[in-house]
Amino acid sequence: MAGHGARGRSGGRPTLEEVAARAGVGRGTVSRVINGSPRVSDATRAAVEAAVAELGYVPNTAARALAANRTDAIALVVPEPETRFFAEPYFSDMLRGVGAELSETEMQLLLIFAGSDRERQRLAQYLAAHRVDGVLLVSVHADDPLPDLLAQLEIPAVISGRRSAEETLPSVDSDNYGGGRAAVEHLVSRGRSRIGHLAGRMDVYGAQRRVDGYRQGLRDADREVDDRLIVPGDFTEEGGRRAMTLLLERFPDIDAVFAGSDVMAAGARQVLRESGRRIPDDVALIGYDDSAIARHMDPPLTSVRQPIEEMGRAMIDLLLGEIADRRPVASRGLEKRQLVLPAELVVRASS
Amino acid sequence: MAGHGARGRSGGRPTLEEVAARAGVGRGTVSRVINGSPRVSDATRAAVEAAVAELGYVPNTAARALAANRTDAIALVVPEPETRFFAEPYFSDMLRGVGAELSETEMQLLLIFAGSDRERQRLAQYLAAHRVDGVLLVSVHADDPLPDLLAQLEIPAVISGRRSAEETLPSVDSDNYGGGRAAVEHLVSRGRSRIGHLAGRMDVYGAQRRVDGYRQGLRDADREVDDRLIVPGDFTEEGGRRAMTLLLERFPDIDAVFAGSDVMAAGARQVLRESGRRIPDDVALIGYDDSAIARHMDPPLTSVRQPIEEMGRAMIDLLLGEIADRRPVASRGLEKRQLVLPAELVVRASS
DNA sequence: ATCACTGGTGGGAGCGCTCCCACAGTACCT
DNA sequence: AGGTACTGTGGGAGCGCTCCCACCAGTGAT
């Protein structure tokens, strides 16, 4: 608006060259100022900045991308249909963290859904065109081919969670092991004696770790681990019902249940109610994820909270590091590139 | 993987030049094939396509953007904080429509939040850099400066809804007038005699139109319109409660209420219940938006559904037209560039 | 005085495309 | 035969940057 009078004689947007002319310096110098190089004298920098302001200069991203071979954009790839994206708070929390961390930079975030085959096809094309400098992979299944594709294209990527104990990609996970342990520890401290576990899908590494944590929690309390107390579910409400039913058949005297997800806990709650048991009086119940379900359940559900938003931030940090570090193609170790963030038990009335 | 052996001697990605050499044609010809120009013989086209497939050629977007001065990307700008984006089904429906329509093209969709001042600042910078070919504006308030900015930068834009009767931007709206009319018509046909209206914020054009439709609906039935039956609210639950309370004071014998949104209807429902009135026996209730609230209310709420997803599709169609048409800078009229899609009454138990 | 350096700078080359002009070839008129 | 109009094609120019090499002081050591 005001102050942006001179717009370059050619009518279009001003270019580096025009800024250079106006500031009485060379093209290279302007480029250096724009990119924050330290090798510019203060006087020159000031002159260039003045010219930039006067002309209302904005760098042409396409030209920069072409010359520098980078795009200043990263993609958040969601291998799920959009419906689930909106339904699960996981994604909204993640997006918030990612967005917040990214707002400190010049990087642009692209949200890409890859739920259908069509969409995956499109994504592959997109990645092949190297239209992003890096990729954030969330909620990836163990057998997904995407990580391999990214490796082949040499596109830096960070994954949320780990696909297995031998995860090869830089990753940010929450402490599922610690979360499981904390849940059991809490139940023990509340004086519960027979603690069951409704496990998630065992092909999900995080679910395995929760089981491991559950076991260790019992051992820590010098309790014997009875494998029949561990019933696998599939993270669904129906799965939770079935698992709970089975558990009740095996152990009618059970007095505590740790579910691998809030949704499963909701299923378990129904079965417990139907069997005439009160929560928490007869049976204590703990979920996982600390989702809206947990807060709105009757009674409110004790649950293990994962720091999703922080995970998003951490993923960006890692990814930006990966992108910056790729000039020296040194394939550094994974030590510092696999983070595990603590999970936290949120105690409510159900335990 | 297999078949993509030859990747260009230089090790990097193959270029147009390399494809041309391989196909035994010139650079221009390959470009023509890639861009689907009809001015290429079938034989040549086949040869080029073979070379493209063999080399696994993918066009370099940055180079194309630089040379052609276009980005093949459009932005969906959400002038709300992310929280509301996830909370309101409006956005998810819109995104679904937009995504579906866009998947037929080569266009890339960018989702940009402009809820905070910081984000708006960033957006302005982004638009000034012309990083998108066009913009979809959803949920814009009447006094938002964004449309002006876009006009000034000469970036094609389409708005959802209209800011006023004299909307200058290409727009896609739903028939708020028709929706209001249909609601009243329905209530009349159900034998209701005294029909009130809880209006939305009157600085929202769509809310005004719903009032207009309400009035016309009464006139259509040869009923007199009493303005005291129209109570303005603000689209919130609390606003709905206040408006309903006022309406009951004025007309204790009221037997039907048409609310400007489902949320307001929810507020009204509480007040009606507290006053001992039954829905629909004593008072019929109709909402607007056909949101999840409507389906889950007790009793389920009759509501006016807007075809959000279709609106998203239509917006893309319009925008792509705008983008394509901008070479001949002819400022055509707005006739064909302002769409109004029909709203539909979904009848449930509340009426 | 000569020889290193060093911080600061200018500008050529080139990124991979699109646009457009030039031109060969064929077809169809006078 | 000569014109006129296409269709199909090749390749130069140029989009606006970054990268990098060359160069010009100035400074301190020899």
PDB file of C-alpha atoms in Angstrom, chain A residues 84-344:
ATOM      1  CA  ARG A  84      -9.980 -40.502  10.128  1.00  0.00           C
ATOM      2  CA  PHE A  85      -7.751 -37.476   9.972  1.00  0.00           C
ATOM      3  CA  PHE A  86     -10.565 -35.316  11.259  1.00  0.00           C
ATOM      4  CA  ALA A  87     -11.960 -37.901  13.623  1.00  0.00           C
ATOM      5  CA  GLU A  88      -8.798 -38.659  15.558  1.00  0.00           C
ATOM      6  CA  PRO A  89      -7.426 -35.958  17.797  1.00  0.00           C
ATOM      7  CA  TYR A  90      -4.009 -37.502  17.302  1.00  0.00           C
ATOM      8  CA  PHE A  91      -3.653 -35.767  13.962  1.00  0.00           C
ATOM      9  CA  SER A  92      -4.907 -32.418  15.106  1.00  0.00           C
ATOM     10  CA  ASP A  93      -2.480 -32.421  18.032  1.00  0.00           C
ATOM     11  CA  MET A  94       0.336 -33.486  15.779  1.00  0.00           C
ATOM     12  CA  LEU A  95      -0.491 -30.791  13.251  1.00  0.00           C
ATOM     13  CA  ARG A  96      -0.523 -28.177  15.962  1.00  0.00           C
ATOM     14  CA  GLY A  97       2.937 -29.132  17.160  1.00  0.00           C
ATOM     15  CA  VAL A  98       4.326 -29.326  13.665  1.00  0.00           C
ATOM     16  CA  GLY A  99       2.784 -26.023  12.666  1.00  0.00           C
ATOM     17  CA  ALA A 100       4.053 -24.261  15.749  1.00  0.00           C
ATOM     18  CA  GLU A 101       7.607 -25.445  15.304  1.00  0.00           C
ATOM     19  CA  LEU A 102       7.572 -24.680  11.612  1.00  0.00           C
ATOM     20  CA  SER A 103       6.267 -21.165  12.071  1.00  0.00           C
ATOM     21  CA  GLU A 104       9.704 -20.209  13.347  1.00  0.00           C
ATOM     22  CA  THR A 105      11.160 -21.048   9.954  1.00  0.00           C
ATOM     23  CA  GLU A 106      10.613 -20.206   6.336  1.00  0.00           C
ATOM     24  CA  MET A 107       9.504 -23.730   5.630  1.00  0.00           C
ATOM     25  CA  GLN A 108       6.137 -24.437   4.119  1.00  0.00           C
ATOM     26  CA  LEU A 109       4.086 -27.387   5.329  1.00  0.00           C
ATOM     27  CA  LEU A 110       2.099 -29.514   2.919  1.00  0.00           C
ATOM     28  CA  LEU A 111      -0.594 -31.822   4.178  1.00  0.00           C
ATOM     29  CA  ILE A 112      -0.900 -34.876   1.991  1.00  0.00           C
ATOM     30  CA  PHE A 113      -3.438 -37.645   2.408  1.00  0.00           C
ATOM     31  CA  ALA A 114      -2.477 -41.046   1.136  1.00  0.00           C
ATOM     32  CA  GLY A 115      -5.430 -43.146   2.159  1.00  0.00           C
ATOM     33  CA  SER A 116      -6.578 -44.466  -1.182  1.00  0.00           C
ATOM     34  CA  ASP A 117      -4.525 -46.137  -3.891  1.00  0.00           C
ATOM     35  CA  ARG A 118      -5.104 -43.175  -6.141  1.00  0.00           C
ATOM     36  CA  GLU A 119      -3.773 -40.831  -3.556  1.00  0.00           C
ATOM     37  CA  ARG A 120      -0.732 -43.003  -2.958  1.00  0.00           C
ATOM     38  CA  GLN A 121      -0.055 -43.037  -6.672  1.00  0.00           C
ATOM     39  CA  ARG A 122      -0.204 -39.296  -6.688  1.00  0.00           C
ATOM     40  CA  LEU A 123       2.060 -39.068  -3.686  1.00  0.00           C
ATOM     41  CA  ALA A 124       4.661 -41.283  -5.346  1.00  0.00           C
ATOM     42  CA  GLN A 125       4.651 -39.005  -8.371  1.00  0.00           C
ATOM     43  CA  TYR A 126       4.910 -36.033  -6.098  1.00  0.00           C
ATOM     44  CA  LEU A 127       7.869 -37.384  -4.234  1.00  0.00           C
ATOM     45  CA  ALA A 128       9.569 -38.477  -7.444  1.00  0.00           C
ATOM     46  CA  ALA A 129       9.371 -34.873  -8.579  1.00  0.00           C
ATOM     47  CA  HIS A 130      11.212 -33.914  -5.378  1.00  0.00           C
ATOM     48  CA  ARG A 131       8.699 -31.274  -4.595  1.00  0.00           C
ATOM     49  CA  VAL A 132       9.522 -31.365  -0.916  1.00  0.00           C
ATOM     50  CA  ASP A 133      12.793 -31.306   0.962  1.00  0.00           C
ATOM     51  CA  GLY A 134      11.640 -33.780   3.555  1.00  0.00           C
ATOM     52  CA  VAL A 135       8.757 -35.867   4.764  1.00  0.00           C
ATOM     53  CA  LEU A 136       7.016 -36.438   8.077  1.00  0.00           C
ATOM     54  CA  LEU A 137       5.445 -39.862   8.245  1.00  0.00           C
ATOM     55  CA  VAL A 138       2.736 -40.381  10.804  1.00  0.00           C
ATOM     56  CA  SER A 139       0.800 -43.485  11.693  1.00  0.00           C
ATOM     57  CA  VAL A 140       2.683 -45.780   9.344  1.00  0.00           C
ATOM     58  CA  HIS A 141       2.008 -49.498   9.349  1.00  0.00           C
ATOM     59  CA  ALA A 142       4.827 -51.976   9.551  1.00  0.00           C
ATOM     60  CA  ASP A 143       4.465 -53.168   5.985  1.00  0.00           C
ATOM     61  CA  ASP A 144       4.040 -49.798   4.326  1.00  0.00           C
ATOM     62  CA  PRO A 145       6.288 -49.381   1.259  1.00  0.00           C
ATOM     63  CA  LEU A 146       6.500 -45.623   1.678  1.00  0.00           C
ATOM     64  CA  PRO A 147       9.663 -45.564   3.804  1.00  0.00           C
ATOM     65  CA  ASP A 148      11.504 -47.608   1.187  1.00  0.00           C
ATOM     66  CA  LEU A 149      10.377 -45.309  -1.572  1.00  0.00           C
ATOM     67  CA  LEU A 150      11.652 -42.333   0.374  1.00  0.00           C
ATOM     68  CA  ALA A 151      14.974 -44.005   1.021  1.00  0.00           C
ATOM     69  CA  GLN A 152      15.326 -44.827  -2.656  1.00  0.00           C
ATOM     70  CA  LEU A 153      14.602 -41.236  -3.643  1.00  0.00           C
ATOM     71  CA  GLU A 154      16.986 -40.077  -0.919  1.00  0.00           C
ATOM     72  CA  ILE A 155      14.388 -37.828   0.631  1.00  0.00           C
ATOM     73  CA  PRO A 156      14.943 -37.179   4.336  1.00  0.00           C
ATOM     74  CA  ALA A 157      12.115 -38.504   6.453  1.00  0.00           C
ATOM     75  CA  VAL A 158      11.143 -38.804  10.092  1.00  0.00           C
ATOM     76  CA  ILE A 159       8.593 -41.289  11.317  1.00  0.00           C
ATOM     77  CA  SER A 160       6.265 -41.041  14.279  1.00  0.00           C
ATOM     78  CA  GLY A 161       6.425 -44.150  16.380  1.00  0.00           C
ATOM     79  CA  ARG A 162       8.661 -47.017  15.376  1.00  0.00           C
ATOM     80  CA  ARG A 163       7.755 -49.874  13.118  1.00  0.00           C
ATOM     81  CA  SER A 164       9.873 -52.330  15.044  1.00  0.00           C
ATOM     82  CA  ALA A 165      12.719 -52.540  17.505  1.00  0.00           C
ATOM     83  CA  GLU A 166      15.087 -52.176  14.555  1.00  0.00           C
ATOM     84  CA  GLU A 167      13.574 -49.040  13.115  1.00  0.00           C
ATOM     85  CA  THR A 168      15.968 -47.684  10.493  1.00  0.00           C
ATOM     86  CA  LEU A 169      14.402 -44.277  10.053  1.00  0.00           C
ATOM     87  CA  PRO A 170      14.900 -41.320  12.322  1.00  0.00           C
ATOM     88  CA  SER A 171      11.902 -41.445  14.606  1.00  0.00           C
ATOM     89  CA  VAL A 172      10.043 -39.818  17.439  1.00  0.00           C
ATOM     90  CA  ASP A 173       8.101 -42.112  19.682  1.00  0.00           C
ATOM     91  CA  SER A 174       6.441 -41.878  23.040  1.00  0.00           C
ATOM     92  CA  ASP A 175       7.491 -44.137  25.851  1.00  0.00           C
ATOM     93  CA  ASN A 176       4.961 -46.909  25.466  1.00  0.00           C
ATOM     94  CA  TYR A 177       6.993 -49.130  27.705  1.00  0.00           C
ATOM     95  CA  GLY A 178       7.093 -46.537  30.455  1.00  0.00           C
ATOM     96  CA  GLY A 179       3.407 -45.779  29.947  1.00  0.00           C
ATOM     97  CA  GLY A 180       2.443 -49.402  30.444  1.00  0.00           C
ATOM     98  CA  ARG A 181       4.628 -49.636  33.491  1.00  0.00           C
ATOM     99  CA  ALA A 182       3.206 -46.496  35.021  1.00  0.00           C
ATOM    100  CA  ALA A 183      -0.335 -47.764  34.562  1.00  0.00           C
ATOM    101  CA  VAL A 184       0.420 -51.000  36.362  1.00  0.00           C
ATOM    102  CA  GLU A 185       2.406 -49.268  39.061  1.00  0.00           C
ATOM    103  CA  HIS A 186      -0.559 -47.018  39.733  1.00  0.00           C
ATOM    104  CA  LEU A 187      -2.966 -49.945  39.956  1.00  0.00           C
ATOM    105  CA  VAL A 188      -0.641 -51.771  42.305  1.00  0.00           C
ATOM    106  CA  SER A 189      -0.304 -48.709  44.507  1.00  0.00           C
ATOM    107  CA  ARG A 190      -4.099 -48.567  44.679  1.00  0.00           C
ATOM    108  CA  GLY A 191      -4.032 -52.016  46.157  1.00  0.00           C
ATOM    109  CA  ARG A 192      -5.322 -53.930  43.157  1.00  0.00           C
ATOM    110  CA  SER A 193      -4.261 -57.516  43.165  1.00  0.00           C
ATOM    111  CA  ARG A 194      -5.352 -59.067  39.899  1.00  0.00           C
ATOM    112  CA  ILE A 195      -4.539 -56.800  36.952  1.00  0.00           C
ATOM    113  CA  GLY A 196      -5.479 -57.747  33.393  1.00  0.00           C
ATOM    114  CA  HIS A 197      -4.314 -56.196  30.148  1.00  0.00           C
ATOM    115  CA  LEU A 198      -6.344 -55.688  26.994  1.00  0.00           C
ATOM    116  CA  ALA A 199      -3.557 -55.428  24.453  1.00  0.00           C
ATOM    117  CA  GLY A 200      -3.705 -53.663  21.101  1.00  0.00           C
ATOM    118  CA  ARG A 201      -2.845 -55.143  17.749  1.00  0.00           C
ATOM    119  CA  MET A 202       0.366 -57.016  18.264  1.00  0.00           C
ATOM    120  CA  ASP A 203       1.696 -56.048  14.838  1.00  0.00           C
ATOM    121  CA  VAL A 204       1.890 -52.495  16.115  1.00  0.00           C
ATOM    122  CA  TYR A 205       5.200 -52.053  17.851  1.00  0.00           C
ATOM    123  CA  GLY A 206       3.859 -49.545  20.332  1.00  0.00           C
ATOM    124  CA  ALA A 207       1.263 -52.065  21.490  1.00  0.00           C
ATOM    125  CA  GLN A 208       3.985 -54.634  22.066  1.00  0.00           C
ATOM    126  CA  ARG A 209       5.914 -52.184  24.157  1.00  0.00           C
ATOM    127  CA  ARG A 210       2.873 -51.454  26.271  1.00  0.00           C
ATOM    128  CA  VAL A 211       2.645 -55.147  27.004  1.00  0.00           C
ATOM    129  CA  ASP A 212       6.331 -55.210  27.877  1.00  0.00           C
ATOM    130  CA  GLY A 213       5.763 -52.300  30.221  1.00  0.00           C
ATOM    131  CA  TYR A 214       2.797 -54.037  31.789  1.00  0.00           C
ATOM    132  CA  ARG A 215       4.924 -57.112  32.464  1.00  0.00           C
ATOM    133  CA  GLN A 216       7.744 -55.131  33.930  1.00  0.00           C
ATOM    134  CA  GLY A 217       5.328 -53.208  36.113  1.00  0.00           C
ATOM    135  CA  LEU A 218       4.141 -56.438  37.651  1.00  0.00           C
ATOM    136  CA  ARG A 219       7.663 -57.732  38.112  1.00  0.00           C
ATOM    137  CA  ASP A 220       8.653 -54.458  39.767  1.00  0.00           C
ATOM    138  CA  ALA A 221       5.947 -55.163  42.337  1.00  0.00           C
ATOM    139  CA  ASP A 222       7.176 -58.726  42.752  1.00  0.00           C
ATOM    140  CA  ARG A 223       4.034 -60.053  41.177  1.00  0.00           C
ATOM    141  CA  GLU A 224       3.974 -63.107  39.041  1.00  0.00           C
ATOM    142  CA  VAL A 225       3.022 -62.486  35.395  1.00  0.00           C
ATOM    143  CA  ASP A 226       0.256 -64.733  34.190  1.00  0.00           C
ATOM    144  CA  ASP A 227       0.083 -64.581  30.382  1.00  0.00           C
ATOM    145  CA  ARG A 228      -3.567 -65.495  30.465  1.00  0.00           C
ATOM    146  CA  LEU A 229      -4.183 -62.048  31.942  1.00  0.00           C
ATOM    147  CA  ILE A 230      -3.038 -60.559  28.638  1.00  0.00           C
ATOM    148  CA  VAL A 231      -5.745 -60.656  25.967  1.00  0.00           C
ATOM    149  CA  PRO A 232      -5.042 -59.209  22.533  1.00  0.00           C
ATOM    150  CA  GLY A 233      -7.597 -56.871  20.975  1.00  0.00           C
ATOM    151  CA  ASP A 234      -7.426 -54.727  17.902  1.00  0.00           C
ATOM    152  CA  PHE A 235      -7.745 -51.199  19.262  1.00  0.00           C
ATOM    153  CA  THR A 236     -11.486 -51.120  18.513  1.00  0.00           C
ATOM    154  CA  GLU A 237     -14.431 -50.854  20.865  1.00  0.00           C
ATOM    155  CA  GLU A 238     -15.762 -54.208  19.741  1.00  0.00           C
ATOM    156  CA  GLY A 239     -12.330 -55.713  20.245  1.00  0.00           C
ATOM    157  CA  GLY A 240     -12.307 -54.273  23.734  1.00  0.00           C
ATOM    158  CA  ARG A 241     -15.669 -55.881  24.478  1.00  0.00           C
ATOM    159  CA  ARG A 242     -14.565 -59.284  23.263  1.00  0.00           C
ATOM    160  CA  ALA A 243     -11.281 -59.157  25.114  1.00  0.00           C
ATOM    161  CA  MET A 244     -12.965 -58.054  28.318  1.00  0.00           C
ATOM    162  CA  THR A 245     -15.556 -60.787  28.053  1.00  0.00           C
ATOM    163  CA  LEU A 246     -12.840 -63.374  27.680  1.00  0.00           C
ATOM    164  CA  LEU A 247     -10.896 -61.942  30.569  1.00  0.00           C
ATOM    165  CA  LEU A 248     -13.958 -62.102  32.835  1.00  0.00           C
ATOM    166  CA  GLU A 249     -14.498 -65.718  31.942  1.00  0.00           C
ATOM    167  CA  ARG A 250     -10.942 -66.549  32.838  1.00  0.00           C
ATOM    168  CA  PHE A 251     -10.767 -64.418  35.961  1.00  0.00           C
ATOM    169  CA  PRO A 252     -14.130 -63.595  37.539  1.00  0.00           C
ATOM    170  CA  ASP A 253     -12.255 -62.106  40.483  1.00  0.00           C
ATOM    171  CA  ILE A 254     -10.312 -59.583  38.409  1.00  0.00           C
ATOM    172  CA  ASP A 255     -10.108 -56.153  40.049  1.00  0.00           C
ATOM    173  CA  ALA A 256      -8.174 -54.024  37.564  1.00  0.00           C
ATOM    174  CA  VAL A 257      -7.852 -53.705  33.802  1.00  0.00           C
ATOM    175  CA  PHE A 258      -5.316 -51.782  31.769  1.00  0.00           C
ATOM    176  CA  ALA A 259      -6.531 -51.277  28.194  1.00  0.00           C
ATOM    177  CA  GLY A 260      -4.215 -50.525  25.285  1.00  0.00           C
ATOM    178  CA  SER A 261      -6.409 -47.656  24.118  1.00  0.00           C
ATOM    179  CA  ASP A 262      -9.257 -45.510  25.386  1.00  0.00           C
ATOM    180  CA  VAL A 263     -11.562 -46.926  22.754  1.00  0.00           C
ATOM    181  CA  MET A 264     -10.896 -50.459  23.960  1.00  0.00           C
ATOM    182  CA  ALA A 265     -11.418 -49.283  27.502  1.00  0.00           C
ATOM    183  CA  ALA A 266     -14.822 -47.965  26.447  1.00  0.00           C
ATOM    184  CA  GLY A 267     -15.704 -51.412  25.144  1.00  0.00           C
ATOM    185  CA  ALA A 268     -14.451 -53.034  28.320  1.00  0.00           C
ATOM    186  CA  ARG A 269     -16.501 -50.633  30.414  1.00  0.00           C
ATOM    187  CA  GLN A 270     -19.714 -51.777  28.742  1.00  0.00           C
ATOM    188  CA  VAL A 271     -18.986 -55.418  29.443  1.00  0.00           C
ATOM    189  CA  LEU A 272     -18.051 -54.678  33.037  1.00  0.00           C
ATOM    190  CA  ARG A 273     -21.257 -52.762  33.552  1.00  0.00           C
ATOM    191  CA  GLU A 274     -23.344 -55.483  31.993  1.00  0.00           C
ATOM    192  CA  SER A 275     -21.750 -58.010  34.303  1.00  0.00           C
ATOM    193  CA  GLY A 276     -22.890 -55.879  37.221  1.00  0.00           C
ATOM    194  CA  ARG A 277     -19.449 -54.683  38.220  1.00  0.00           C
ATOM    195  CA  ARG A 278     -18.883 -51.116  39.335  1.00  0.00           C
ATOM    196  CA  ILE A 279     -15.994 -48.899  38.223  1.00  0.00           C
ATOM    197  CA  PRO A 280     -13.810 -48.287  40.099  1.00  0.00           C
ATOM    198  CA  ASP A 281     -15.292 -49.958  43.169  1.00  0.00           C
ATOM    199  CA  ASP A 282     -15.138 -53.515  41.843  1.00  0.00           C
ATOM    200  CA  VAL A 283     -12.770 -53.079  38.914  1.00  0.00           C
ATOM    201  CA  ALA A 284     -10.357 -50.244  38.217  1.00  0.00           C
ATOM    202  CA  LEU A 285      -9.989 -49.286  34.569  1.00  0.00           C
ATOM    203  CA  ILE A 286      -7.160 -47.512  32.753  1.00  0.00           C
ATOM    204  CA  GLY A 287      -7.013 -46.536  29.105  1.00  0.00           C
ATOM    205  CA  TYR A 288      -4.383 -45.177  26.781  1.00  0.00           C
ATOM    206  CA  ASP A 289      -4.186 -42.000  24.665  1.00  0.00           C
ATOM    207  CA  ASP A 290      -6.028 -39.642  27.013  1.00  0.00           C
ATOM    208  CA  SER A 291      -8.481 -38.824  24.264  1.00  0.00           C
ATOM    209  CA  ALA A 292     -11.794 -36.995  24.505  1.00  0.00           C
ATOM    210  CA  ILE A 293     -13.420 -40.335  25.180  1.00  0.00           C
ATOM    211  CA  ALA A 294     -11.454 -40.657  28.371  1.00  0.00           C
ATOM    212  CA  ARG A 295     -12.520 -37.278  29.685  1.00  0.00           C
ATOM    213  CA  HIS A 296     -16.170 -37.806  28.854  1.00  0.00           C
ATOM    214  CA  MET A 297     -16.529 -41.359  30.022  1.00  0.00           C
ATOM    215  CA  ASP A 298     -18.631 -42.134  33.071  1.00  0.00           C
ATOM    216  CA  PRO A 299     -16.694 -42.338  35.309  1.00  0.00           C
ATOM    217  CA  PRO A 300     -13.905 -40.268  33.741  1.00  0.00           C
ATOM    218  CA  LEU A 301     -11.181 -42.609  32.619  1.00  0.00           C
ATOM    219  CA  THR A 302      -7.664 -42.709  33.978  1.00  0.00           C
ATOM    220  CA  SER A 303      -5.470 -42.824  30.905  1.00  0.00           C
ATOM    221  CA  VAL A 304      -1.898 -42.574  29.685  1.00  0.00           C
ATOM    222  CA  ARG A 305      -1.252 -39.363  27.833  1.00  0.00           C
ATOM    223  CA  GLN A 306       1.228 -39.218  24.991  1.00  0.00           C
ATOM    224  CA  PRO A 307       2.784 -35.827  24.293  1.00  0.00           C
ATOM    225  CA  ILE A 308       1.605 -35.732  20.683  1.00  0.00           C
ATOM    226  CA  GLU A 309       2.129 -32.051  20.179  1.00  0.00           C
ATOM    227  CA  GLU A 310       5.645 -32.222  21.540  1.00  0.00           C
ATOM    228  CA  MET A 311       6.260 -35.212  19.312  1.00  0.00           C
ATOM    229  CA  GLY A 312       5.284 -33.086  16.339  1.00  0.00           C
ATOM    230  CA  ARG A 313       7.720 -30.405  17.364  1.00  0.00           C
ATOM    231  CA  ALA A 314      10.476 -32.927  17.868  1.00  0.00           C
ATOM    232  CA  MET A 315       9.827 -34.487  14.487  1.00  0.00           C
ATOM    233  CA  ILE A 316      10.280 -31.143  12.794  1.00  0.00           C
ATOM    234  CA  ASP A 317      13.512 -30.530  14.668  1.00  0.00           C
ATOM    235  CA  LEU A 318      14.841 -33.889  13.611  1.00  0.00           C
ATOM    236  CA  LEU A 319      13.745 -33.451  10.026  1.00  0.00           C
ATOM    237  CA  LEU A 320      15.239 -29.999   9.672  1.00  0.00           C
ATOM    238  CA  GLY A 321      18.451 -31.458  11.029  1.00  0.00           C
ATOM    239  CA  GLU A 322      18.344 -34.236   8.477  1.00  0.00           C
ATOM    240  CA  ILE A 323      17.772 -31.773   5.672  1.00  0.00           C
ATOM    241  CA  ALA A 324      20.546 -29.470   6.793  1.00  0.00           C
ATOM    242  CA  ASP A 325      22.984 -32.323   7.308  1.00  0.00           C
ATOM    243  CA  ARG A 326      22.674 -33.940   3.977  1.00  0.00           C
ATOM    244  CA  ARG A 327      25.470 -32.122   2.217  1.00  0.00           C
ATOM    245  CA  PRO A 328      28.056 -34.204   4.027  1.00  0.00           C
ATOM    246  CA  VAL A 329      26.508 -37.472   2.947  1.00  0.00           C
ATOM    247  CA  ALA A 330      28.060 -39.087   5.988  1.00  0.00           C
ATOM    248  CA  SER A 331      25.572 -41.678   7.110  1.00  0.00           C
ATOM    249  CA  ARG A 332      25.764 -40.885  10.767  1.00  0.00           C
ATOM    250  CA  GLY A 333      24.447 -43.300  13.268  1.00  0.00           C
ATOM    251  CA  LEU A 334      20.883 -43.278  14.470  1.00  0.00           C
ATOM    252  CA  GLU A 335      21.830 -42.583  18.085  1.00  0.00           C
ATOM    253  CA  LYS A 336      20.731 -39.003  18.266  1.00  0.00           C
ATOM    254  CA  ARG A 337      18.065 -39.432  15.666  1.00  0.00           C
ATOM    255  CA  GLN A 338      15.601 -41.582  17.530  1.00  0.00           C
ATOM    256  CA  LEU A 339      13.764 -39.819  20.278  1.00  0.00           C
ATOM    257  CA  VAL A 340      11.498 -41.269  22.905  1.00  0.00           C
ATOM    258  CA  LEU A 341       9.314 -38.799  24.768  1.00  0.00           C
ATOM    259  CA  PRO A 342       7.832 -39.620  28.161  1.00  0.00           C
ATOM    260  CA  ALA A 343       4.213 -40.678  28.530  1.00  0.00           C
ATOM    261  CA  GLU A 344       2.269 -39.466  31.513  1.00  0.00           C
TER     262      GLU A 344
END
